[in-house]
Amino acid sequence: MQVKTTRFGVVDIADDKVITFPQGLLGFPDHRRYCLLEPGDEACFFWLQSLDEPALAFVVTDPARFFKDYEVPIRAEQAESLNIDKIEDAQVFVIVNKVGEMLTANLQGPLLINTLNLSGQQLVLADKRWSTRHTLMQVGIEEKQAATA
Amino acid sequence: MLVLSRQRDETIMIGDAVEITIVDIRGDKVRLGINAPPQVAVHRKEVYDAIKAENRKAAETQGTEFNALNSAIRPGRKAGLSPAGRINGAATPTTDNGQAASERAPRTPLNGNNARRRAST
């Protein structure tokens, strides 16, 4: 299908690549269908693009690249609601934000996605170790850091 | 908003399954005990609000702001974006990572080890 985006123009999305968040994301309950745009083979940041709202997109990343001790506890009922049978079938992304000169990641509200049926949910973690703004890197020296990561 | 007065150790019911008990009252602080089915998420509202606010802020990110970050990201250049065909590349764990995830499976936490780590190879 053809998806209009304000950032990337019209993107062609295969129907079986659509990620559904049945409850939307927090603050965006009405936008439930997204796709993940991977800019290139070596990309570590991706865009989670809404299929319904061209202007709505989030930068997301794999938290394991940046936070070695970060874990997302999945309760049985959460796994059940996303039909996750095996933990390997799930993947976590976190939403990236730019705050001043810093890039931050929201570790308190990770996105849990069932990679088999591409359904997802934004979780709310009670663990006080994780906040909505963990520093990823300072903008400007990121290429050097990415190269050494 | 429904407003009820309750004393210590008194309870209100929400539906058939959610119980909220006043455990303790000290000064301007009230301690609540909550019994709810596991599928009912219970969180402090400020946590929700913080995540909502962060989502809204993140949604304002412009494509150009990430040009320098990820040398491969060139928003606006369609050629630089794989038309969603790469979603599997981003979302499917590779073998080594899947293994790492399964080692942790008994504890049920998910860590990002189940993601691909092409940058580190």
mmCIF file of C-alpha atoms in Angstrom:
data_model
loop_
_atom_site.group_PDB
_atom_site.id
_atom_site.type_symbol
_atom_site.label_atom_id
_atom_site.label_comp_id
_atom_site.label_asym_id
_atom_site.label_seq_id
_atom_site.Cartn_x
_atom_site.Cartn_y
_atom_site.Cartn_z
ATOM 1 C CA MET A 1 0.000 0.000 0.000
ATOM 2 C CA GLN A 2 1.036 3.563 -0.535
ATOM 3 C CA VAL A 3 1.655 5.464 2.661
ATOM 4 C CA LYS A 4 1.928 9.215 2.728
ATOM 5 C CA THR A 5 4.518 10.604 5.107
ATOM 6 C CA THR A 6 5.499 14.182 5.641
ATOM 7 C CA ARG A 7 9.133 13.311 6.243
ATOM 8 C CA PHE A 8 9.806 10.747 3.562
ATOM 9 C CA GLY A 9 7.215 11.340 0.889
ATOM 10 C CA VAL A 10 5.162 8.391 -0.315
ATOM 11 C CA VAL A 11 6.473 5.054 0.864
ATOM 12 C CA ASP A 12 5.336 1.722 -0.461
ATOM 13 C CA ILE A 13 4.548 -0.688 2.364
ATOM 14 C CA ALA A 14 3.824 -4.366 1.978
ATOM 15 C CA ASP A 15 0.592 -5.295 3.736
ATOM 16 C CA ASP A 16 2.335 -7.889 5.873
ATOM 17 C CA LYS A 17 4.758 -5.320 7.268
ATOM 18 C CA VAL A 18 2.144 -3.358 9.112
ATOM 19 C CA ILE A 19 2.684 -3.167 12.849
ATOM 20 C CA THR A 20 -0.501 -2.808 14.838
ATOM 21 C CA PHE A 21 -0.687 -1.260 18.258
ATOM 22 C CA PRO A 22 -4.258 -2.121 19.261
ATOM 23 C CA GLN A 23 -4.216 0.478 22.027
ATOM 24 C CA GLY A 24 -2.135 2.968 20.122
ATOM 25 C CA LEU A 25 0.774 4.619 21.856
ATOM 26 C CA LEU A 26 0.310 6.612 25.032
ATOM 27 C CA GLY A 27 -1.052 9.976 24.040
ATOM 28 C CA PHE A 28 -1.917 8.685 20.567
ATOM 29 C CA PRO A 29 -4.684 6.160 21.176
ATOM 30 C CA ASP A 30 -6.301 6.677 17.788
ATOM 31 C CA HIS A 31 -3.254 5.870 15.679
ATOM 32 C CA ARG A 32 -2.786 2.144 15.681
ATOM 33 C CA ARG A 33 -1.109 1.168 12.442
ATOM 34 C CA TYR A 34 2.562 1.809 11.926
ATOM 35 C CA CYS A 35 5.451 0.585 9.885
ATOM 36 C CA LEU A 36 9.122 0.503 10.691
ATOM 37 C CA LEU A 37 11.329 2.253 8.228
ATOM 38 C CA GLU A 38 14.882 1.079 8.273
ATOM 39 C CA PRO A 39 16.988 3.654 6.549
ATOM 40 C CA GLY A 40 19.941 1.450 5.716
ATOM 41 C CA ASP A 41 21.791 -1.711 6.544
ATOM 42 C CA GLU A 42 23.923 -0.130 9.228
ATOM 43 C CA ALA A 43 21.214 1.976 10.756
ATOM 44 C CA CYS A 44 20.743 1.868 14.474
ATOM 45 C CA PHE A 45 17.904 4.353 14.467
ATOM 46 C CA PHE A 46 14.637 3.575 12.769
ATOM 47 C CA TRP A 47 11.459 5.474 12.116
ATOM 48 C CA LEU A 48 8.183 4.176 13.403
ATOM 49 C CA GLN A 49 5.844 5.780 10.925
ATOM 50 C CA SER A 50 2.100 6.022 11.341
ATOM 51 C CA LEU A 51 0.151 4.723 8.367
ATOM 52 C CA ASP A 52 -2.844 6.858 9.232
ATOM 53 C CA GLU A 53 -1.235 10.185 9.999
ATOM 54 C CA PRO A 54 1.521 11.291 7.621
ATOM 55 C CA ALA A 55 3.059 13.648 10.154
ATOM 56 C CA LEU A 56 3.242 11.126 12.964
ATOM 57 C CA ALA A 57 6.538 9.299 13.250
ATOM 58 C CA PHE A 58 8.923 8.419 16.030
ATOM 59 C CA VAL A 59 12.596 7.668 16.012
ATOM 60 C CA VAL A 60 13.148 4.340 17.721
ATOM 61 C CA THR A 61 16.167 2.242 18.503
ATOM 62 C CA ASP A 62 17.193 -1.066 19.992
ATOM 63 C CA PRO A 63 17.985 -0.293 23.630
ATOM 64 C CA ALA A 64 20.532 -3.110 23.819
ATOM 65 C CA ARG A 65 22.887 -1.069 21.697
ATOM 66 C CA PHE A 66 23.122 1.539 24.387
ATOM 67 C CA PHE A 67 22.023 0.102 27.706
ATOM 68 C CA LYS A 68 23.557 -3.225 28.576
ATOM 69 C CA ASP A 69 21.644 -3.781 31.781
ATOM 70 C CA TYR A 70 18.263 -2.718 30.495
ATOM 71 C CA GLU A 71 15.602 -5.360 30.754
ATOM 72 C CA VAL A 72 11.907 -5.274 30.159
ATOM 73 C CA PRO A 73 9.956 -7.620 32.384
ATOM 74 C CA ILE A 74 7.048 -9.125 30.514
ATOM 75 C CA ARG A 75 4.144 -10.217 32.625
ATOM 76 C CA ALA A 76 2.310 -13.312 31.526
ATOM 77 C CA GLU A 77 -0.862 -11.428 30.777
ATOM 78 C CA GLN A 78 1.027 -8.922 28.650
ATOM 79 C CA ALA A 79 2.604 -11.715 26.634
ATOM 80 C CA GLU A 80 -0.812 -13.259 26.304
ATOM 81 C CA SER A 81 -2.432 -10.087 25.090
ATOM 82 C CA LEU A 82 0.152 -9.835 22.307
ATOM 83 C CA ASN A 83 0.067 -13.599 21.662
ATOM 84 C CA ILE A 84 3.747 -13.910 22.479
ATOM 85 C CA ASP A 85 4.447 -17.584 23.067
ATOM 86 C CA LYS A 86 8.211 -17.426 23.187
ATOM 87 C CA ILE A 87 10.247 -14.526 24.433
ATOM 88 C CA GLU A 88 12.459 -14.784 21.342
ATOM 89 C CA ASP A 89 9.473 -13.784 19.272
ATOM 90 C CA ALA A 90 9.320 -10.417 20.934
ATOM 91 C CA GLN A 91 11.431 -7.364 20.401
ATOM 92 C CA VAL A 92 11.796 -4.189 22.369
ATOM 93 C CA PHE A 93 12.267 -0.764 20.906
ATOM 94 C CA VAL A 94 12.518 2.510 22.744
ATOM 95 C CA ILE A 95 11.458 5.907 21.475
ATOM 96 C CA VAL A 96 14.238 8.419 20.971
ATOM 97 C CA ASN A 97 13.914 12.090 21.695
ATOM 98 C CA LYS A 98 16.109 15.100 21.163
ATOM 99 C CA VAL A 99 16.363 17.297 24.209
ATOM 100 C CA GLY A 100 18.579 20.264 23.604
ATOM 101 C CA GLU A 101 21.866 18.843 22.436
ATOM 102 C CA MET A 102 21.226 15.424 23.890
ATOM 103 C CA LEU A 103 19.582 12.417 22.390
ATOM 104 C CA THR A 104 17.545 10.585 24.960
ATOM 105 C CA ALA A 105 15.682 7.316 25.088
ATOM 106 C CA ASN A 106 12.445 6.623 26.878
ATOM 107 C CA LEU A 107 13.265 3.507 28.854
ATOM 108 C CA GLN A 108 10.205 3.815 31.038
ATOM 109 C CA GLY A 109 7.781 3.370 28.161
ATOM 110 C CA PRO A 110 9.314 0.741 25.867
ATOM 111 C CA LEU A 111 7.553 -0.657 22.831
ATOM 112 C CA LEU A 112 7.061 -4.388 22.913
ATOM 113 C CA ILE A 113 6.407 -5.967 19.530
ATOM 114 C CA ASN A 114 5.511 -9.513 18.649
ATOM 115 C CA THR A 115 7.716 -10.082 15.623
ATOM 116 C CA LEU A 116 5.534 -12.913 14.348
ATOM 117 C CA ASN A 117 2.190 -11.191 14.146
ATOM 118 C CA LEU A 118 3.549 -7.629 14.325
ATOM 119 C CA SER A 119 1.322 -6.495 17.112
ATOM 120 C CA GLY A 120 2.714 -4.214 19.732
ATOM 121 C CA GLN A 121 2.087 -2.343 22.898
ATOM 122 C CA GLN A 122 3.750 0.485 24.755
ATOM 123 C CA LEU A 123 4.511 -0.718 28.249
ATOM 124 C CA VAL A 124 4.781 1.318 31.415
ATOM 125 C CA LEU A 125 7.603 0.151 33.649
ATOM 126 C CA ALA A 126 7.362 0.639 37.380
ATOM 127 C CA ASP A 127 11.091 0.047 37.895
ATOM 128 C CA LYS A 128 12.500 3.304 39.209
ATOM 129 C CA ARG A 129 15.813 2.721 37.471
ATOM 130 C CA TRP A 130 14.255 3.682 34.161
ATOM 131 C CA SER A 131 13.047 7.125 33.279
ATOM 132 C CA THR A 132 11.624 8.725 30.170
ATOM 133 C CA ARG A 133 14.920 10.425 29.384
ATOM 134 C CA HIS A 134 18.102 8.403 29.435
ATOM 135 C CA THR A 135 20.968 9.978 27.597
ATOM 136 C CA LEU A 136 21.948 8.168 24.444
ATOM 137 C CA MET A 137 24.548 10.526 23.129
ATOM 138 C CA GLN A 138 25.368 14.120 22.586
ATOM 139 C CA VAL A 139 24.464 15.412 19.197
ATOM 140 C CA GLY A 140 27.553 16.288 17.237
ATOM 141 C CA ILE A 141 29.940 13.609 18.369
ATOM 142 C CA GLU A 142 27.568 10.821 17.639
ATOM 143 C CA GLU A 143 29.357 9.475 14.614
ATOM 144 C CA LYS A 144 32.522 8.949 16.567
ATOM 145 C CA GLN A 145 30.605 7.240 19.340
ATOM 146 C CA ALA A 146 28.646 5.117 16.942
ATOM 147 C CA ALA A 147 31.843 3.983 15.308
ATOM 148 C CA THR A 148 33.300 2.829 18.604
ATOM 149 C CA ALA A 149 30.103 1.288 19.924
ATOM 150 C CA MET B 1 -16.096 12.917 39.387
ATOM 151 C CA LEU B 2 -17.575 10.695 42.031
ATOM 152 C CA VAL B 3 -16.301 11.665 45.446
ATOM 153 C CA LEU B 4 -16.555 9.235 48.354
ATOM 154 C CA SER B 5 -15.488 9.634 51.949
ATOM 155 C CA ARG B 6 -13.692 6.660 53.430
ATOM 156 C CA GLN B 7 -11.951 5.946 56.692
ATOM 157 C CA ARG B 8 -8.919 3.849 57.343
ATOM 158 C CA ASP B 9 -9.389 0.164 56.468
ATOM 159 C CA GLU B 10 -12.467 0.907 54.429
ATOM 160 C CA THR B 11 -12.632 -0.207 50.840
ATOM 161 C CA ILE B 12 -14.274 0.795 47.611
ATOM 162 C CA MET B 13 -15.015 -1.543 44.751
ATOM 163 C CA ILE B 14 -14.605 -0.650 41.088
ATOM 164 C CA GLY B 15 -16.579 -3.167 39.131
ATOM 165 C CA ASP B 16 -16.442 -6.660 40.525
ATOM 166 C CA ALA B 17 -12.735 -7.101 40.445
ATOM 167 C CA VAL B 18 -10.920 -3.993 41.617
ATOM 168 C CA GLU B 19 -10.671 -3.198 45.328
ATOM 169 C CA ILE B 20 -9.055 -0.105 46.729
ATOM 170 C CA THR B 21 -8.507 0.015 50.469
ATOM 171 C CA ILE B 22 -7.409 2.960 52.569
ATOM 172 C CA VAL B 23 -4.436 1.456 54.366
ATOM 173 C CA ASP B 24 -3.129 4.463 56.208
ATOM 174 C CA ILE B 25 -3.650 8.188 56.509
ATOM 175 C CA ARG B 26 -0.937 10.434 57.845
ATOM 176 C CA GLY B 27 -1.110 14.155 57.379
ATOM 177 C CA ASP B 28 -1.575 14.822 53.690
ATOM 178 C CA LYS B 29 -0.446 11.350 52.690
ATOM 179 C CA VAL B 30 -2.813 8.478 52.028
ATOM 180 C CA ARG B 31 -1.626 4.916 51.502
ATOM 181 C CA LEU B 32 -3.821 2.828 49.277
ATOM 182 C CA GLY B 33 -3.974 -0.910 48.906
ATOM 183 C CA ILE B 34 -5.121 -2.119 45.520
ATOM 184 C CA ASN B 35 -6.361 -5.526 44.537
ATOM 185 C CA ALA B 36 -6.885 -5.923 40.826
ATOM 186 C CA PRO B 37 -6.739 -8.714 38.255
ATOM 187 C CA PRO B 38 -3.324 -9.062 36.597
ATOM 188 C CA GLN B 39 -4.560 -7.772 33.260
ATOM 189 C CA VAL B 40 -5.519 -4.485 34.889
ATOM 190 C CA ALA B 41 -2.490 -2.232 34.859
ATOM 191 C CA VAL B 42 -2.061 -0.088 37.949
ATOM 192 C CA HIS B 43 0.343 2.834 37.771
ATOM 193 C CA ARG B 44 0.812 6.221 39.285
ATOM 194 C CA LYS B 45 -0.759 8.685 36.908
ATOM 195 C CA GLU B 46 2.300 10.890 36.716
ATOM 196 C CA VAL B 47 4.200 8.006 35.137
ATOM 197 C CA TYR B 48 1.601 7.732 32.412
ATOM 198 C CA ASP B 49 1.573 11.456 31.939
ATOM 199 C CA ALA B 50 5.353 11.578 31.668
ATOM 200 C CA ILE B 51 5.355 8.931 28.957
ATOM 201 C CA LYS B 52 2.541 10.645 27.092
ATOM 202 C CA ALA B 53 4.385 13.937 27.205
ATOM 203 C CA GLU B 54 7.573 12.275 26.043
ATOM 204 C CA ASN B 55 5.750 10.611 23.155
ATOM 205 C CA ARG B 56 4.289 13.909 22.078
ATOM 206 C CA LYS B 57 7.665 15.576 22.235
ATOM 207 C CA ALA B 58 9.272 12.732 20.306
ATOM 208 C CA ALA B 59 6.610 12.982 17.618
ATOM 209 C CA GLU B 60 7.863 16.470 16.857
ATOM 210 C CA THR B 61 11.264 15.174 15.824
ATOM 211 C CA GLN B 62 12.093 16.391 12.378
ATOM 212 C CA GLY B 63 13.725 14.174 9.853
ATOM 213 C CA THR B 64 16.631 16.517 9.418
ATOM 214 C CA GLU B 65 17.511 16.328 13.078
ATOM 215 C CA PHE B 66 18.674 12.786 12.613
ATOM 216 C CA ASN B 67 20.757 13.251 9.539
ATOM 217 C CA ALA B 68 23.983 13.565 11.399
ATOM 218 C CA LEU B 69 23.208 10.861 13.853
ATOM 219 C CA ASN B 70 22.751 7.913 11.746
ATOM 220 C CA SER B 71 24.809 8.334 8.690
ATOM 221 C CA ALA B 72 22.464 5.984 6.932
ATOM 222 C CA ILE B 73 19.365 7.979 7.772
ATOM 223 C CA ARG B 74 18.607 10.478 5.119
ATOM 224 C CA PRO B 75 14.993 11.397 5.560
ATOM 225 C CA GLY B 76 13.383 12.921 2.570
ATOM 226 C CA ARG B 77 15.517 10.894 0.221
ATOM 227 C CA LYS B 78 13.309 8.024 -0.649
ATOM 228 C CA ALA B 79 16.213 6.095 -2.001
ATOM 229 C CA GLY B 80 17.725 6.040 1.455
ATOM 230 C CA LEU B 81 14.654 4.472 2.938
ATOM 231 C CA SER B 82 13.960 0.902 2.274
ATOM 232 C CA PRO B 83 10.228 0.780 1.593
ATOM 233 C CA ALA B 84 9.286 -1.131 4.697
ATOM 234 C CA GLY B 85 10.656 -4.254 3.143
ATOM 235 C CA ARG B 86 13.323 -4.017 5.743
ATOM 236 C CA ILE B 87 11.053 -4.166 8.654
ATOM 237 C CA ASN B 88 11.994 -7.795 9.078
ATOM 238 C CA GLY B 89 15.593 -6.852 9.042
ATOM 239 C CA ALA B 90 14.942 -4.592 11.945
ATOM 240 C CA ALA B 91 12.541 -6.688 13.889
ATOM 241 C CA THR B 92 13.606 -10.269 13.466
ATOM 242 C CA PRO B 93 16.132 -11.513 15.976
ATOM 243 C CA THR B 94 19.127 -13.273 14.556
ATOM 244 C CA THR B 95 20.208 -16.656 15.777
ATOM 245 C CA ASP B 96 22.863 -15.543 18.211
ATOM 246 C CA ASN B 97 20.592 -12.940 19.663
ATOM 247 C CA GLY B 98 17.674 -15.306 19.882
ATOM 248 C CA GLN B 99 19.888 -17.559 21.891
ATOM 249 C CA ALA B 100 20.758 -14.787 24.228
ATOM 250 C CA ALA B 101 17.093 -14.084 24.693
ATOM 251 C CA SER B 102 16.183 -17.667 25.403
ATOM 252 C CA GLU B 103 18.825 -17.908 28.079
ATOM 253 C CA ARG B 104 16.925 -15.289 29.916
ATOM 254 C CA ALA B 105 13.579 -16.725 29.153
ATOM 255 C CA PRO B 106 13.048 -18.362 32.541
ATOM 256 C CA ARG B 107 13.156 -14.961 34.162
ATOM 257 C CA THR B 108 10.944 -13.570 31.453
ATOM 258 C CA PRO B 109 12.685 -10.281 31.133
ATOM 259 C CA LEU B 110 13.355 -9.199 27.644
ATOM 260 C CA ASN B 111 16.504 -7.405 27.095
ATOM 261 C CA GLY B 112 17.633 -5.983 23.875
ATOM 262 C CA ASN B 113 19.980 -8.890 23.293
ATOM 263 C CA ASN B 114 17.352 -10.401 21.104
ATOM 264 C CA ALA B 115 17.876 -7.656 18.622
ATOM 265 C CA ARG B 116 20.330 -7.643 15.837
ATOM 266 C CA ARG B 117 23.594 -5.958 16.490
ATOM 267 C CA ARG B 118 24.974 -5.309 13.131
ATOM 268 C CA ALA B 119 26.825 -2.234 14.271
ATOM 269 C CA SER B 120 28.967 -4.192 16.665
ATOM 270 C CA THR B 121 30.054 -6.817 14.209
#
